[in-house]
CSV table of C-alpha atoms and ligand atoms in Angstrom, one decimal:
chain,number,residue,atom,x,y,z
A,79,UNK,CA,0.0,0.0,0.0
A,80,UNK,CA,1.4,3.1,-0.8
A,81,UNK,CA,2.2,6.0,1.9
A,82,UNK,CA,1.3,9.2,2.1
A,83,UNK,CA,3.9,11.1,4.6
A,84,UNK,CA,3.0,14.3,5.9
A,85,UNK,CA,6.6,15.9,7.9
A,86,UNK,CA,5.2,19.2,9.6
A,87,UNK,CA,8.6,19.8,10.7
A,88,UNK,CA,8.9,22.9,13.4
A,89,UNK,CA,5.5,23.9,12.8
A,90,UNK,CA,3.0,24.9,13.8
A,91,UNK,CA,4.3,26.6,17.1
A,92,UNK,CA,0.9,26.3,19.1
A,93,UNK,CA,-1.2,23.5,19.9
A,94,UNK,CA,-4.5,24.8,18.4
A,95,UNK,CA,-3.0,25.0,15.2
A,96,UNK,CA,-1.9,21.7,15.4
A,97,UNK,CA,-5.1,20.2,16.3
A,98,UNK,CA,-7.0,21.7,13.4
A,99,UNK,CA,-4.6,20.5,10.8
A,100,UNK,CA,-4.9,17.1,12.3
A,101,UNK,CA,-8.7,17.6,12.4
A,102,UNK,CA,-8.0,18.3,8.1
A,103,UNK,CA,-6.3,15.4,7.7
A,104,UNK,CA,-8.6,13.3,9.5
A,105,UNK,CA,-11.1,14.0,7.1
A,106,UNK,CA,-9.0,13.4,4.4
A,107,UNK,CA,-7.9,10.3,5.1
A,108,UNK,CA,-11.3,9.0,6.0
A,109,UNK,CA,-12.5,5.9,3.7
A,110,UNK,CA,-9.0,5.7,2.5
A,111,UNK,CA,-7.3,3.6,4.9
A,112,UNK,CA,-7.7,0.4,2.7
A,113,UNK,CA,-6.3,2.5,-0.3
A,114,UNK,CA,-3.3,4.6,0.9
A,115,UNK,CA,-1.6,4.6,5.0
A,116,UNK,CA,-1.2,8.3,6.2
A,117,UNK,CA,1.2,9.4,8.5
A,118,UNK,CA,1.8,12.9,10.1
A,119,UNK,CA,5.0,13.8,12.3
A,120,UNK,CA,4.3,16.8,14.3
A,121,UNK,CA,6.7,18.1,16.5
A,122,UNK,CA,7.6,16.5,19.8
A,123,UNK,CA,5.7,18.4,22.3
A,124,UNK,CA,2.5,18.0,20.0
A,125,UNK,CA,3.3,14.4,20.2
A,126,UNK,CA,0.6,13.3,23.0
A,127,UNK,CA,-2.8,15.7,22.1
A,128,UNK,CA,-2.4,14.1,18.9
A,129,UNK,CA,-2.4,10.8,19.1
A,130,UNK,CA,-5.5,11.2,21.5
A,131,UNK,CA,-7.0,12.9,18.7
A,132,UNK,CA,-6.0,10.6,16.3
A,133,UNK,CA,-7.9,6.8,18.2
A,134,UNK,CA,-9.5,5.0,15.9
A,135,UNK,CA,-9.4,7.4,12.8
A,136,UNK,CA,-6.8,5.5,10.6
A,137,UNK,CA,-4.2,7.9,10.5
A,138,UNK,CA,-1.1,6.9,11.6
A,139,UNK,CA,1.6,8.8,14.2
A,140,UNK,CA,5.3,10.0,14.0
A,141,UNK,CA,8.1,11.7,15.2
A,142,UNK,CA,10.8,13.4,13.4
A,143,UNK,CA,13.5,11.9,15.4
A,144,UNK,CA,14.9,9.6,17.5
A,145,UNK,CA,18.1,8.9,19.4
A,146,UNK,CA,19.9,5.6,19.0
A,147,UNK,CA,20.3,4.7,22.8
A,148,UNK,CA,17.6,3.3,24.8
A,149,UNK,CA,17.4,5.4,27.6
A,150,UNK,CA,20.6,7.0,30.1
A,151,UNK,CA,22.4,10.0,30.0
A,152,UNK,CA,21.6,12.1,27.0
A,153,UNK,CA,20.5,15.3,28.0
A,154,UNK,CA,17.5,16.6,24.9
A,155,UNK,CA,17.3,13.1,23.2
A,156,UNK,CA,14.0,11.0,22.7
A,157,UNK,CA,14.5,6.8,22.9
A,158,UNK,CA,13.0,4.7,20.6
A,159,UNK,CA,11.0,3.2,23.8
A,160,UNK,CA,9.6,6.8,24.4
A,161,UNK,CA,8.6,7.2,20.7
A,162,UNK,CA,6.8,3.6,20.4
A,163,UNK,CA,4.7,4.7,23.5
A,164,UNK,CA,2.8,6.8,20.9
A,165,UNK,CA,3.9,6.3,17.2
A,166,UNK,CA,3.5,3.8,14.8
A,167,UNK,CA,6.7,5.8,12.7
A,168,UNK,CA,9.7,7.8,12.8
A,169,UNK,CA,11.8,9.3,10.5
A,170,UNK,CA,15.2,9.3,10.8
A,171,UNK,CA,18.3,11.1,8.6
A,172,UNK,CA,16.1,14.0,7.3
A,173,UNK,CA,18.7,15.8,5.4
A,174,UNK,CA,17.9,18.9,7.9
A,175,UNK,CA,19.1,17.0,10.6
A,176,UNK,CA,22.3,16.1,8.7
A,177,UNK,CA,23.0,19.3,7.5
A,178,UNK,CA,21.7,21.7,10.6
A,179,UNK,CA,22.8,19.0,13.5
A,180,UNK,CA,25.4,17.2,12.1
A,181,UNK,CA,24.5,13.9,11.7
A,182,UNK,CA,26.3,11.3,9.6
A,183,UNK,CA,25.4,8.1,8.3
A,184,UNK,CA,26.5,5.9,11.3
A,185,UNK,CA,24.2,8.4,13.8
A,186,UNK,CA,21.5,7.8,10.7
A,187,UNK,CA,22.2,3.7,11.0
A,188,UNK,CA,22.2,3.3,14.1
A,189,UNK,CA,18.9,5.3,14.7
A,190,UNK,CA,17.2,3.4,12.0
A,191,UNK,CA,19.0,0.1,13.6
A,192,UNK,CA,17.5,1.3,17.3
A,193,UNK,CA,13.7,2.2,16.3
A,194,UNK,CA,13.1,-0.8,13.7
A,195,UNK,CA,14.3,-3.4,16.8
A,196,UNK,CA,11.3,-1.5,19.1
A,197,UNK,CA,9.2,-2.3,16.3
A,198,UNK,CA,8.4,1.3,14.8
A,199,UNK,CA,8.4,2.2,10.8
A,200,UNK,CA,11.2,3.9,10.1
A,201,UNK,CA,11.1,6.3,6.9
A,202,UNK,CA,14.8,6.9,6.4
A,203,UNK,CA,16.0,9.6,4.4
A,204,UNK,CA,18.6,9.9,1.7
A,205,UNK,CA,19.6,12.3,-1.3
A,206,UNK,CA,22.5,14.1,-2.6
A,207,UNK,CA,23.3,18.4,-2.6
A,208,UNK,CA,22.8,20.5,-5.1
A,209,UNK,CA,26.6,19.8,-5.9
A,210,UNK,CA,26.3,16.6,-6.4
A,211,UNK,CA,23.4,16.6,-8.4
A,212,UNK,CA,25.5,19.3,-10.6
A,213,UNK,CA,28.5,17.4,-10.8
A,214,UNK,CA,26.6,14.2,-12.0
A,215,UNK,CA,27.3,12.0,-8.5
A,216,UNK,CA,23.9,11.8,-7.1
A,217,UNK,CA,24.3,8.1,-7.3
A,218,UNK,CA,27.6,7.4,-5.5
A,219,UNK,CA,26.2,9.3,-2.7
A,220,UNK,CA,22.8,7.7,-2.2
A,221,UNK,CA,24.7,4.8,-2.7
A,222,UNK,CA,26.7,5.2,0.5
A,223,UNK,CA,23.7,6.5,2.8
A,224,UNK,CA,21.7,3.6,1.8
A,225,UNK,CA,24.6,1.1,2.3
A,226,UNK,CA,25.7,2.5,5.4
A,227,UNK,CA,22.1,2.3,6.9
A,228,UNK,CA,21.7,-0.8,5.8
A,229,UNK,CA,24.4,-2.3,7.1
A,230,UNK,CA,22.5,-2.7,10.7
A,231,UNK,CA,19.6,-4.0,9.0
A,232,UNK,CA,18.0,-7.5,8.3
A,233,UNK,CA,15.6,-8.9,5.8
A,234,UNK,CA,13.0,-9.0,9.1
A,235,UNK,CA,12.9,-5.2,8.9
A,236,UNK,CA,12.0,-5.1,5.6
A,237,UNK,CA,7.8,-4.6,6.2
A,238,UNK,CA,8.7,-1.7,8.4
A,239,UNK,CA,11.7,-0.2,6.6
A,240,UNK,CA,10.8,2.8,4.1
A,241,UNK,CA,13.6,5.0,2.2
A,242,UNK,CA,12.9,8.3,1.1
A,243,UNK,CA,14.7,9.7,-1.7
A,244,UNK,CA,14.9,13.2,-0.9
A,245,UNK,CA,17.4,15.1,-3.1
A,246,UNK,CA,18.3,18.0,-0.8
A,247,UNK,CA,18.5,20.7,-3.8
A,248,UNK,CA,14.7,19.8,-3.9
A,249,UNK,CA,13.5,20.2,-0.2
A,250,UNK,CA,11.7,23.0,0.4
A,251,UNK,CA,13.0,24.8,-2.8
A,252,UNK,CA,10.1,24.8,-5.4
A,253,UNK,CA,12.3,23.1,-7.5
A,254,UNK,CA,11.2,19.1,-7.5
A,255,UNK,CA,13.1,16.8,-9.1
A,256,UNK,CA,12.7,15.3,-13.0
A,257,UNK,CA,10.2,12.1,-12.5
A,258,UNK,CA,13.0,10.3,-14.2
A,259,UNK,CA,16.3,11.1,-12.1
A,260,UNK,CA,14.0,10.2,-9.3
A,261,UNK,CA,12.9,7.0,-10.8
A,262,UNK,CA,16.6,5.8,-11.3
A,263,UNK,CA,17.6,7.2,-8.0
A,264,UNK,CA,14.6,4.9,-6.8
A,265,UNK,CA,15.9,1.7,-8.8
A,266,UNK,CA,19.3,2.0,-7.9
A,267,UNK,CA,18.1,2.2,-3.9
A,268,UNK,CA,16.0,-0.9,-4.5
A,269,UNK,CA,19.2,-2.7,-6.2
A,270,UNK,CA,21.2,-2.1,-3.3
A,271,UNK,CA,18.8,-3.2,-0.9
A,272,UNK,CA,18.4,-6.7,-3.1
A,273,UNK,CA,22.0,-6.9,-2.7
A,274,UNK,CA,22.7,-6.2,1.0
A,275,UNK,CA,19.5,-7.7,2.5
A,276,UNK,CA,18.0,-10.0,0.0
A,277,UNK,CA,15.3,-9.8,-3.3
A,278,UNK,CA,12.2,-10.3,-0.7
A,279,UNK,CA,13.4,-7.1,1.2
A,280,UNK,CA,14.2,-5.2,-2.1
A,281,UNK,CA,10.2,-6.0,-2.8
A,282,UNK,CA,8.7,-5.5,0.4
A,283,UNK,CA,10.7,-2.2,1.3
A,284,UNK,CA,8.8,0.6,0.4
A,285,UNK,CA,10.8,3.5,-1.7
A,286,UNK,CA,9.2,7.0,-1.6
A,287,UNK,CA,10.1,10.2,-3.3
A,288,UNK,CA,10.1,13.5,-0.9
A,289,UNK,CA,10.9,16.8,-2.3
A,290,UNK,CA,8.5,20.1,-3.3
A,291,UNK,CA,5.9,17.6,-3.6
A,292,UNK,CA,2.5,19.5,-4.2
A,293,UNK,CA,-1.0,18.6,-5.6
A,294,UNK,CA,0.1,19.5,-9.2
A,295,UNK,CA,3.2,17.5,-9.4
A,296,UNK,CA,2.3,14.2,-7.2
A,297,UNK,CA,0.7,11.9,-10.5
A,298,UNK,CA,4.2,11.9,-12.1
A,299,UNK,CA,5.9,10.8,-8.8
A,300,UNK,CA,3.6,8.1,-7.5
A,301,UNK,CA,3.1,6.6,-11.0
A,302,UNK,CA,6.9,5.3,-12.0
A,303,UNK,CA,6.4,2.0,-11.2
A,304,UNK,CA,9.1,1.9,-8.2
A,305,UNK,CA,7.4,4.4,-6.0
A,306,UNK,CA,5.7,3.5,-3.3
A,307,UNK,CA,3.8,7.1,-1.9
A,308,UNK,CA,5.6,10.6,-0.8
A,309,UNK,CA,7.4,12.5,1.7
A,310,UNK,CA,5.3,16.0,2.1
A,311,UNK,CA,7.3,18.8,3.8
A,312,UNK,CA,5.5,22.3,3.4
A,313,UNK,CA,2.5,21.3,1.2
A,314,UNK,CA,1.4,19.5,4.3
A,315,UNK,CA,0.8,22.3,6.3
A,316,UNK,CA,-2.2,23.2,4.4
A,317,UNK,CA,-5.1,20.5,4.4
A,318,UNK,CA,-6.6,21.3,1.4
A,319,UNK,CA,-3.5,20.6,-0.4
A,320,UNK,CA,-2.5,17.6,1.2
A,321,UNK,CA,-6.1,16.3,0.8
A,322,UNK,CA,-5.4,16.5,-2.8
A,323,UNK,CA,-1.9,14.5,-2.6
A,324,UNK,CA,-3.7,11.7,-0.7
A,325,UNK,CA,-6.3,11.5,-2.9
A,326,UNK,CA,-3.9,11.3,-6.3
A,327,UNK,CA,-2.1,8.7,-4.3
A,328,UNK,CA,-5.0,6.9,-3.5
A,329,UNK,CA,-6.2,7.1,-7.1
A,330,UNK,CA,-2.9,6.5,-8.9
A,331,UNK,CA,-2.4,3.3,-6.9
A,332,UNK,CA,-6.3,2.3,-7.3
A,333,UNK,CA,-5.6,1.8,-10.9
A,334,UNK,CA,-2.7,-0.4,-10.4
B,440,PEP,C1,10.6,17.2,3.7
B,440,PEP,O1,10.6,17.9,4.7
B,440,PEP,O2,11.0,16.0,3.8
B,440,PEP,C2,10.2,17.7,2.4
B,440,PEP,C3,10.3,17.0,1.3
B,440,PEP,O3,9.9,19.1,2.4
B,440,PEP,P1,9.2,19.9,1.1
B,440,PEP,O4,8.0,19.0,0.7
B,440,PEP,O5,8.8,21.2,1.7
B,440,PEP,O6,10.2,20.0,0.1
């Protein structure tokens, strides 16, 4: 089933706010949770009122972060224990976090590695800078992301293991990525995971494609055959919008 991600990142900075863009998406999502999984990730202290909000309604629950120890001395961090208390997902190595906070790909495995053995979703993020994408070596370095997160992971974590191909250049820019550099980007991610966890993982792990996705450019992303839903930054933040995503999702993979 295809997913619909919806990363709110720092926003909206009060809880009212939140609420009603849950309330949206709620309504969005209704009658589709047979056709398409949703997911929101607020921010942290949003966490709780939403999930109460969310019993029963289909749509599931993430966080946009999690540490790789489970529990002790780290002053600021979230475990994967304290996540799983109320999401079904988390998403790990957003480029944001890698470029802002400094994380590198072993902080990125071994967060992916720590949530999927609590039994969350992970959506782990990958996708090359502008520069890379200019200099024609957006492959070697998606390449080394997803090899060096999957080198903590098994075939088990397959059903619950989703990679987001985010090229950075595209994030929050306006400028989305050509259906077909994504597409390759996609089949080269599902070739290494067939090599480094086995051809039932490189079926069952979903791939999605994150980057200025908005309701006039989601058909040619979640039509190439190896995409499995999107990664919404900003165009979730508006329900109307992200209604529209879900329902081109929904109707794209309907026809399947
Ligand atoms: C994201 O935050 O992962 C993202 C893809 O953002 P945007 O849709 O705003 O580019």
């Amino acid at each position: 089933m295809p997913l619909v991600a919806a990363n709110w990142k720092m926003n909206p900075n009060n809880l009212d706010d939140a609420l009603d863009l849950v309330r949206g998406v709620m309504a969005v999502a209704r009658g589709q949770a047979d056709r398409v999984e949703v997911a929101i990730f607020p921010p942290f202290p949003w966490l709780t009122a939403v999930s109460d909000l969310l019993v029963d309604s289909g749509v599931k629950l993430g966080a946009q972060n999690v540490f790789w120890e489970m529990a002790g001395a780290y002053t600021g961090e979230v475990s994967p224990p304290m996540v799983k208390a109320l999401c079904q997902w988390v998403i790990v190595g957003h480029s944001e976090r890698r470029l802002h906070l400094g994380e590198t790909d072993d902080m990125v495995a071994r967060k992916t590695a720590a949530a999927l053995s609590c039994e969350l979703g992970v959506i782990m993020c990958v996708g090359e800078l502008a520069d890379h994408y200019d200099a024609g070596t957006s492959d070697q370095v998606v390449s080394a992301q997803v090899r060096a997160a999957l080198a903590r992971c098994s075939a088990d974590d397959s059903a619950r293991l989703v990679i987001a191909y985010e090229p950075v250049w595209a994030i929050g820019s306006g400028r989305n990525a050509d259906p077909e550099h994504a597409y390759k980007t996609m089949r080269l991610i599902r070739k290494i995971v067939g090599e480094m966890i086995g051809a039932g993982a490189a079926r069952k792990v979903r791939i999605l494609y994150g980057g200025s996705v908005k309701a006039d450019n989601v058909q040619s992303y979640v039509e190439l055959p190896l995409c499995d839903g999107v990664l919404v930054g900003g165009a979730s933040l508006d329900a109307d919008e992200f209604a529209h995503i879900v329902k081109v999702t929904s109707e794209v993979y309907g026809h399947r």
